[in-house]
Short mmCIF file of C-alpha atoms in Angstrom, two decimals:
data_model
loop_
_atom_site.label_atom_id
_atom_site.label_comp_id
_atom_site.label_asym_id
_atom_site.label_seq_id
_atom_site.Cartn_x
_atom_site.Cartn_y
_atom_site.Cartn_z
CA UNK A 1392 -63.00 25.00 -66.78
CA UNK A 1393 -64.49 22.39 -69.09
CA UNK A 1394 -68.27 22.32 -69.10
CA UNK A 1395 -69.95 19.10 -68.01
CA UNK A 1396 -72.88 18.02 -70.16
CA UNK A 1397 -75.99 16.33 -68.84
CA UNK A 1398 -74.98 12.89 -70.06
CA UNK A 1399 -71.63 13.04 -68.28
CA UNK A 1400 -73.29 14.30 -65.12
CA UNK A 1401 -75.81 11.46 -65.18
CA UNK A 1402 -72.98 8.93 -65.58
CA UNK A 1403 -71.18 10.37 -62.57
CA UNK A 1404 -74.30 10.27 -60.40
CA UNK A 1405 -75.01 6.71 -61.55
CA UNK A 1406 -71.43 5.68 -60.74
CA UNK A 1407 -71.55 7.20 -57.26
CA UNK A 1408 -74.98 5.68 -56.58
CA UNK A 1409 -73.74 2.27 -57.68
CA UNK A 1410 -70.63 2.62 -55.51
CA UNK A 1411 -72.74 3.57 -52.52
CA UNK A 1412 -75.05 0.60 -53.05
CA UNK A 1413 -71.98 -1.64 -53.34
CA UNK A 1414 -70.76 -0.34 -49.99
CA UNK A 1415 -74.15 -0.87 -48.38
CA UNK A 1416 -74.35 -4.43 -49.72
CA UNK A 1417 -70.82 -5.25 -48.57
CA UNK A 1418 -71.58 -3.80 -45.14
CA UNK A 1419 -74.80 -5.83 -44.87
CA UNK A 1420 -72.85 -8.97 -45.79
CA UNK A 1421 -70.24 -8.24 -43.13
CA UNK A 1422 -67.34 -7.95 -45.56
CA UNK A 1423 -64.12 -6.42 -44.17
CA UNK A 1424 -63.57 -2.72 -44.96
CA UNK A 1425 -66.97 -2.88 -46.68
CA UNK A 1426 -67.09 0.76 -47.77
CA UNK A 1427 -63.93 0.26 -49.82
CA UNK A 1428 -64.35 -3.31 -51.05
CA UNK A 1429 -68.02 -2.99 -52.02
CA UNK A 1430 -67.51 0.00 -54.36
CA UNK A 1431 -64.41 -1.64 -55.88
CA UNK A 1432 -66.43 -4.71 -56.88
CA UNK A 1433 -69.52 -2.81 -58.03
CA UNK A 1434 -67.70 -0.18 -60.09
CA UNK A 1435 -65.29 -2.71 -61.59
CA UNK A 1436 -68.26 -4.70 -62.92
CA UNK A 1437 -69.87 -1.52 -64.25
CA UNK A 1438 -66.64 -0.44 -65.95
CA UNK A 1439 -66.24 -3.78 -67.72
CA UNK A 1440 -69.92 -3.59 -68.74
CA UNK A 1441 -69.21 -0.29 -70.51
CA UNK A 1442 -70.45 2.35 -68.07
CA UNK A 1443 -68.50 5.61 -68.02
CA UNK A 1444 -67.23 5.45 -64.42
CA UNK A 1445 -64.73 8.31 -64.51
CA UNK A 1446 -64.96 10.79 -61.64
CA UNK A 1447 -63.99 14.48 -61.71
CA UNK A 1448 -60.54 15.40 -60.45
CA UNK A 1449 -61.96 17.48 -57.59
CA UNK A 1450 -63.59 14.42 -56.00
CA UNK A 1451 -60.38 12.43 -56.42
CA UNK A 1452 -58.36 15.15 -54.72
CA UNK A 1453 -60.80 15.54 -51.81
CA UNK A 1454 -60.94 11.78 -51.20
CA UNK A 1455 -57.15 11.42 -51.22
CA UNK A 1456 -56.77 14.39 -48.89
CA UNK A 1457 -59.30 13.19 -46.31
CA UNK A 1458 -57.93 9.65 -46.37
CA UNK A 1459 -54.40 10.99 -45.96
CA UNK A 1460 -55.42 13.00 -42.90
CA UNK A 1461 -57.17 9.91 -41.54
CA UNK A 1462 -54.17 7.64 -42.17
CA UNK A 1463 -51.88 10.14 -40.44
CA UNK A 1464 -54.04 10.00 -37.32
CA UNK A 1465 -53.02 6.34 -37.00
CA UNK A 1466 -49.31 7.21 -36.72
CA UNK A 1467 -48.05 6.76 -33.16
CA UNK A 1468 -44.79 7.53 -31.33
CA UNK A 1469 -43.92 3.83 -31.67
CA UNK A 1470 -43.19 4.57 -35.35
CA UNK A 1471 -40.16 6.63 -34.38
CA UNK A 1472 -38.67 3.67 -32.51
CA UNK A 1473 -38.78 1.45 -35.63
CA UNK A 1474 -37.51 3.88 -38.26
CA UNK A 1475 -33.95 2.57 -37.78
CA UNK A 1476 -34.88 -0.78 -39.34
CA UNK A 1477 -36.71 0.73 -42.32
CA UNK A 1478 -33.61 0.75 -44.62
CA UNK A 1479 -33.16 -3.00 -44.09
CA UNK A 1480 -36.85 -3.50 -44.75
CA UNK A 1481 -36.56 -1.43 -47.95
CA UNK A 1482 -33.71 -3.67 -49.10
CA UNK A 1483 -35.72 -6.86 -48.58
CA UNK A 1484 -38.69 -5.28 -50.30
CA UNK A 1485 -36.75 -4.25 -53.40
CA UNK A 1486 -35.13 -7.66 -53.64
CA UNK A 1487 -38.64 -9.09 -53.76
CA UNK A 1488 -39.66 -6.55 -56.41
CA UNK A 1489 -36.72 -7.63 -58.56
CA UNK A 1490 -37.72 -11.29 -58.31
CA UNK A 1491 -41.34 -10.39 -59.17
CA UNK A 1492 -40.18 -8.62 -62.34
CA UNK A 1493 -37.91 -11.47 -63.44
CA UNK A 1494 -40.46 -14.25 -62.85
CA UNK A 1495 -43.41 -12.34 -64.31
CA UNK A 1496 -41.40 -11.46 -67.41
CA UNK A 1497 -40.44 -15.12 -67.82
CA UNK A 1498 -44.08 -16.19 -67.41
CA UNK A 1499 -45.40 -13.73 -70.00
CA UNK A 1500 -42.55 -14.06 -72.51
CA UNK A 1501 -41.61 -17.72 -72.32
CA UNK A 1502 -44.87 -19.38 -71.34
CA UNK A 1503 -47.44 -17.11 -73.02
CA UNK A 1504 -45.13 -16.09 -75.89
CA UNK A 1505 -45.59 -12.36 -75.43
CA UNK A 1506 -42.95 -10.17 -77.04
CA UNK A 1507 -40.12 -9.03 -74.76
CA UNK A 1508 -41.15 -5.38 -74.57
CA UNK A 1509 -44.76 -6.04 -73.61
CA UNK A 1510 -43.76 -8.73 -71.12
CA UNK A 1511 -41.18 -6.45 -69.53
CA UNK A 1512 -43.44 -3.45 -68.97
CA UNK A 1513 -46.37 -5.61 -67.87
CA UNK A 1514 -44.14 -7.22 -65.25
CA UNK A 1515 -43.28 -3.94 -63.48
CA UNK A 1516 -45.40 -3.79 -60.29
CA UNK A 1517 -47.12 -0.41 -60.13
CA UNK A 1518 -46.37 3.14 -61.33
CA UNK A 1519 -48.69 2.59 -64.29
CA UNK A 1520 -48.53 6.17 -65.54
CA UNK A 1521 -44.72 5.99 -65.90
CA UNK A 1522 -44.83 2.47 -67.30
CA UNK A 1523 -47.32 3.39 -70.03
CA UNK A 1524 -45.45 6.56 -70.93
CA UNK A 1525 -42.19 4.64 -71.30
CA UNK A 1526 -43.79 1.68 -73.08
CA UNK A 1527 -45.36 4.00 -75.65
CA UNK A 1528 -41.84 4.77 -76.90
CA UNK A 1529 -41.27 1.10 -77.69
CA UNK A 1530 -43.24 -1.45 -79.70
CA UNK A 1531 -44.99 -2.83 -76.63
CA UNK A 1532 -48.74 -3.52 -76.62
CA UNK A 1533 -50.28 -0.94 -74.27
CA UNK A 1534 -53.60 -2.78 -74.06
CA UNK A 1535 -52.00 -5.89 -72.63
CA UNK A 1536 -49.89 -3.87 -70.19
CA UNK A 1537 -52.88 -1.89 -68.91
CA UNK A 1538 -55.13 -4.89 -68.41
CA UNK A 1539 -52.47 -6.92 -66.58
CA UNK A 1540 -51.60 -3.97 -64.32
CA UNK A 1541 -55.24 -3.01 -63.62
CA UNK A 1542 -56.42 -6.54 -62.86
CA UNK A 1543 -53.42 -7.01 -60.57
CA UNK A 1544 -54.57 -3.99 -58.55
CA UNK A 1545 -58.17 -5.21 -58.32
CA UNK A 1546 -57.16 -8.71 -57.26
CA UNK A 1547 -54.68 -7.27 -54.77
CA UNK A 1548 -57.39 -5.35 -52.95
CA UNK A 1549 -59.82 -8.25 -53.20
CA UNK A 1550 -57.31 -10.77 -51.83
CA UNK A 1551 -55.51 -8.75 -49.15
CA UNK A 1552 -58.62 -7.31 -47.49
CA UNK A 1553 -60.13 -10.60 -46.27
CA UNK A 1554 -56.69 -12.10 -45.55
CA UNK A 1555 -55.76 -9.18 -43.32
CA UNK A 1556 -59.18 -9.22 -41.69
CA UNK A 1557 -58.51 -12.82 -40.72
CA UNK A 1558 -54.96 -12.13 -39.55
CA UNK A 1559 -55.96 -9.08 -37.54
CA UNK A 1560 -58.79 -10.80 -35.71
CA UNK A 1561 -61.95 -10.55 -37.77
CA UNK A 1562 -64.03 -8.21 -39.89
CA UNK A 1563 -65.22 -5.88 -37.11
CA UNK A 1564 -62.49 -3.29 -37.68
CA UNK A 1565 -63.87 0.24 -37.33
CA UNK A 1566 -60.68 2.23 -37.68
CA UNK A 1567 -62.46 5.34 -38.91
CA UNK A 1568 -63.63 6.06 -35.33
CA UNK A 1569 -60.13 5.85 -33.82
CA UNK A 1570 -59.24 9.00 -31.89
CA UNK A 1571 -61.29 11.60 -30.05
CA UNK A 1572 -63.92 14.14 -30.95
CA UNK A 1573 -62.70 17.68 -31.35
CA UNK A 1574 -63.81 21.29 -31.55
CA UNK A 1575 -64.03 23.31 -34.75
CA UNK A 1576 -60.69 24.87 -33.83
CA UNK A 1577 -59.11 21.42 -33.51
CA UNK A 1578 -60.31 20.39 -36.95
CA UNK A 1579 -59.34 23.76 -38.45
CA UNK A 1580 -55.77 23.28 -37.20
CA UNK A 1581 -55.62 19.68 -38.41
CA UNK A 1582 -57.05 20.27 -41.87
CA UNK A 1583 -55.28 23.61 -42.35
CA UNK A 1584 -51.79 22.26 -41.70
CA UNK A 1585 -52.48 19.07 -43.65
CA UNK A 1586 -53.70 21.11 -46.61
CA UNK A 1587 -50.44 23.08 -46.68
CA UNK A 1588 -48.29 19.95 -46.52
CA UNK A 1589 -50.47 18.16 -49.09
CA UNK A 1590 -50.19 21.09 -51.48
CA UNK A 1591 -46.42 21.10 -51.02
CA UNK A 1592 -46.37 17.37 -51.75
CA UNK A 1593 -48.35 17.98 -54.91
CA UNK A 1594 -45.99 20.77 -56.03
CA UNK A 1595 -42.86 18.64 -55.62
CA UNK A 1596 -44.60 15.74 -57.38
CA UNK A 1597 -44.39 13.40 -54.42
CA UNK A 1598 -46.00 10.07 -55.40
CA UNK A 1599 -49.58 10.22 -54.16
CA UNK A 1600 -48.76 13.82 -53.18
CA UNK A 1601 -52.15 14.88 -51.83
CA UNK A 1602 -52.58 11.77 -49.72
CA UNK A 1603 -48.99 11.42 -48.52
CA UNK A 1604 -48.65 15.13 -47.83
CA UNK A 1605 -51.80 15.04 -45.72
CA UNK A 1606 -50.55 11.87 -44.00
CA UNK A 1607 -47.24 13.54 -43.12
CA UNK A 1608 -48.96 16.64 -41.73
CA UNK A 1609 -51.53 14.65 -39.76
CA UNK A 1610 -48.92 12.17 -38.52
CA UNK A 1611 -46.69 14.98 -37.23
CA UNK A 1612 -49.57 16.53 -35.30
CA UNK A 1613 -50.69 13.24 -33.80
CA UNK A 1614 -47.22 11.96 -32.91
CA UNK A 1615 -46.45 15.28 -31.23
CA UNK A 1616 -49.71 15.20 -29.30
CA UNK A 1617 -50.82 18.49 -30.85
CA UNK A 1618 -53.91 16.80 -32.27
CA UNK A 1619 -55.80 13.71 -31.12
CA UNK A 1620 -58.99 14.12 -33.12
CA UNK A 1621 -60.37 11.42 -35.39
CA UNK A 1622 -61.85 11.91 -38.84
CA UNK A 1623 -65.62 11.54 -38.37
CA UNK A 1624 -67.44 8.78 -40.27
CA UNK A 1625 -69.43 11.38 -42.20
CA UNK A 1626 -66.16 12.26 -43.99
CA UNK A 1627 -64.34 8.93 -43.79
CA UNK A 1628 -67.04 6.71 -45.30
CA UNK A 1629 -67.67 8.82 -48.44
CA UNK A 1630 -63.91 9.06 -48.97
CA UNK A 1631 -63.58 5.27 -48.83
CA UNK A 1632 -66.44 4.98 -51.32
CA UNK A 1633 -64.69 7.42 -53.66
CA UNK A 1634 -61.40 5.52 -53.40
CA UNK A 1635 -63.20 2.27 -54.19
CA UNK A 1636 -64.82 3.97 -57.16
CA UNK A 1637 -61.46 5.19 -58.46
CA UNK A 1638 -59.98 1.69 -58.23
CA UNK A 1639 -62.95 0.16 -60.02
CA UNK A 1640 -62.86 2.82 -62.73
CA UNK A 1641 -59.36 1.64 -63.73
CA UNK A 1642 -61.15 -0.82 -66.03
CA UNK A 1643 -63.11 1.94 -67.77
CA UNK A 1644 -62.86 1.66 -71.54
CA UNK A 1645 -61.55 -1.90 -71.54
CA UNK A 1646 -63.50 -4.03 -73.97
CA UNK A 1647 -64.90 -7.15 -72.30
CA UNK A 1648 -63.57 -9.35 -75.12
CA UNK A 1649 -60.01 -8.11 -74.64
CA UNK A 1650 -60.43 -8.37 -70.88
CA UNK A 1651 -61.55 -12.00 -71.08
CA UNK A 1652 -58.77 -12.89 -73.51
CA UNK A 1653 -56.05 -11.46 -71.28
CA UNK A 1654 -57.49 -12.54 -67.93
CA UNK A 1655 -55.30 -15.69 -67.63
CA UNK A 1656 -52.16 -13.60 -68.14
CA UNK A 1657 -53.36 -11.08 -65.55
CA UNK A 1658 -54.21 -13.79 -63.01
CA UNK A 1659 -50.87 -15.51 -63.51
CA UNK A 1660 -48.96 -12.25 -63.11
CA UNK A 1661 -50.94 -11.42 -59.98
CA UNK A 1662 -50.27 -14.85 -58.48
CA UNK A 1663 -46.52 -14.51 -59.08
CA UNK A 1664 -46.45 -11.06 -57.49
CA UNK A 1665 -48.48 -12.17 -54.49
CA UNK A 1666 -46.44 -15.32 -53.82
CA UNK A 1667 -43.05 -13.61 -54.17
CA UNK A 1668 -44.13 -10.62 -52.09
CA UNK A 1669 -45.41 -12.96 -49.38
CA UNK A 1670 -42.07 -14.76 -49.37
CA UNK A 1671 -40.20 -11.45 -49.06
CA UNK A 1672 -42.56 -10.44 -46.25
CA UNK A 1673 -41.82 -13.70 -44.45
CA UNK A 1674 -38.08 -12.97 -44.68
CA UNK A 1675 -38.65 -9.52 -43.18
CA UNK A 1676 -40.79 -10.93 -40.38
CA UNK A 1677 -38.14 -13.51 -39.43
CA UNK A 1678 -35.08 -11.30 -39.92
CA UNK A 1679 -36.42 -7.98 -38.65
CA UNK A 1680 -39.20 -9.01 -36.27
CA UNK A 1681 -41.89 -6.91 -37.97
CA UNK A 1682 -45.53 -7.97 -37.83
CA UNK A 1683 -46.64 -9.93 -40.89
CA UNK A 1684 -49.78 -7.88 -41.54
CA UNK A 1685 -47.78 -4.66 -41.68
CA UNK A 1686 -45.11 -6.11 -43.95
CA UNK A 1687 -47.70 -7.75 -46.22
CA UNK A 1688 -49.30 -4.37 -46.92
CA UNK A 1689 -45.94 -2.66 -47.36
CA UNK A 1690 -44.55 -5.30 -49.73
CA UNK A 1691 -47.72 -5.82 -51.79
CA UNK A 1692 -46.93 -5.07 -55.45
CA UNK A 1693 -48.86 -1.88 -56.11
CA UNK A 1694 -51.74 0.42 -55.06
CA UNK A 1695 -50.00 3.06 -52.95
CA UNK A 1696 -53.13 4.94 -51.85
CA UNK A 1697 -55.38 1.92 -51.36
CA UNK A 1698 -52.86 -0.04 -49.29
CA UNK A 1699 -52.05 2.97 -47.13
CA UNK A 1700 -55.77 3.25 -46.39
CA UNK A 1701 -55.97 -0.47 -45.58
CA UNK A 1702 -53.02 -0.04 -43.21
CA UNK A 1703 -54.99 2.51 -41.27
CA UNK A 1704 -58.16 0.42 -41.32
CA UNK A 1705 -56.32 -2.53 -39.81
CA UNK A 1706 -54.17 -0.37 -37.48
CA UNK A 1707 -50.84 -1.62 -38.84
CA UNK A 1708 -48.69 1.53 -39.11
CA UNK A 1709 -49.70 3.49 -42.24
CA UNK A 1710 -46.44 5.48 -42.18
CA UNK A 1711 -44.37 2.31 -42.62
CA UNK A 1712 -46.64 1.05 -45.40
CA UNK A 1713 -46.71 4.38 -47.24
CA UNK A 1714 -42.93 4.79 -47.04
CA UNK A 1715 -42.35 1.40 -48.66
CA UNK A 1716 -44.73 2.10 -51.51
CA UNK A 1717 -43.05 5.43 -52.16
CA UNK A 1718 -39.68 3.65 -52.38
CA UNK A 1719 -41.10 1.07 -54.80
CA UNK A 1720 -42.90 3.71 -56.85
CA UNK A 1721 -39.87 6.00 -57.15
CA UNK A 1722 -37.56 3.09 -57.99
CA UNK A 1723 -39.80 1.93 -60.82
CA UNK A 1724 -40.42 5.48 -62.05
CA UNK A 1725 -36.65 5.97 -62.33
CA UNK A 1726 -36.19 2.59 -63.96
CA UNK A 1727 -38.73 2.77 -66.78
CA UNK A 1728 -37.16 5.60 -68.84
CA UNK A 1729 -33.90 3.65 -68.92
CA UNK A 1730 -35.74 0.50 -69.96
CA UNK A 1731 -37.62 2.36 -72.67
CA UNK A 1732 -34.41 3.85 -74.06
CA UNK A 1733 -32.78 0.44 -74.09
CA UNK A 1734 -35.74 -1.32 -75.68
CA UNK A 1735 -36.58 1.37 -78.26
CA UNK A 1736 -34.43 0.05 -81.10
CA UNK A 1737 -35.22 -1.08 -84.64
CA UNK A 1738 -36.10 -4.70 -85.25
CA UNK A 1739 -37.95 -5.45 -82.01
CA UNK A 1740 -40.68 -8.04 -82.27
CA UNK A 1741 -44.16 -6.59 -82.17
CA UNK A 1742 -46.83 -8.42 -80.17
CA UNK A 1743 -49.67 -9.91 -82.23
CA UNK A 1744 -52.12 -7.01 -82.34
CA UNK A 1745 -55.48 -7.16 -80.63
CA UNK A 1746 -58.36 -6.26 -82.92
CA UNK A 1747 -58.99 -2.54 -82.99
CA UNK A 1748 -62.50 -3.01 -81.63
CA UNK A 1749 -60.96 -4.70 -78.56
CA UNK A 1750 -58.55 -1.89 -77.78
CA UNK A 1751 -58.73 0.52 -74.89
CA UNK A 1752 -60.20 3.97 -75.01
CA UNK A 1753 -59.75 6.70 -72.47
CA UNK A 1754 -57.18 5.06 -70.23
CA UNK A 1755 -55.85 7.75 -67.96
CA UNK A 1756 -52.61 6.42 -66.62
CA UNK A 1757 -51.61 9.86 -65.34
CA UNK A 1758 -53.92 9.44 -62.37
CA UNK A 1759 -52.42 6.15 -61.30
CA UNK A 1760 -50.13 5.91 -58.31
CA UNK A 1761 -50.04 2.11 -58.21
#
């Protein structure tokens, strides 16, 4: 195990303290899902300012696991009645994803004059780890791709949270208390089974394996009536803070000059994704009769873990939302190696390089599940 020096430890404590203060401030201001949104905003600002906001893998794993168990407790027997329409919903979703890619690529390549490779990989909504790995085999600019993808995620959380709060009837959603209190035996059964399924999900490399595995285990127990217990706030709130911290830390190592220079491209790409996804969601609502809030979270272009958590917070079927993000994630993960092979040929145009001092350092795309 790698030793942690005092400087790194102090950075981690500072990051967590800042995230906690962000959650407190957001809660005091009455923001929706304050313990997620507050840390996202606070840690994002700290990351851009140059603070080392990376968290150890153990905390990431624990947060994803607890939030997966919590999301699974929001799965109800009504889910089983709607599974038959999921394939049609997947089809509408992926049609929307295709339009997002085409329009975003056109915006970046034709309007902003980015090279084709960079524009293509920056236009893919989510699965950043796979996108960066594939793009590295071409002449694409990884800095531009990372900033566009990361800002899209931050804006997505920032925009969808208040919109859904408004659609779902206000900001007083306290989903973390849903369910009943339980005995130690009840929690041992819940966490024990979820841990086994989460570990299996991790072993088979399921996207967001720890969270989705825990969600599947928890959902099965709650749908079957074996468990009715809720995750207590003492576990749920710190896990939300950690998730917010992880999202905000996506901007770690990004130079503020490069960030400012590429912000218009990131905002434009985000706007295209949001508008097209909303249109696809509207089609699904009209054609399939699914609630708009649920479809909006499922069709949003990225952030598998964060949007699954928001689905639970707003009580809009986390299983449906998670399933759609897995489909999108897997589809893109299968697509990018083929794109990289096709684009990796001599003579491609290279994007005008960003100054070396503006480049990224320490971007860890392997931890992304966008």
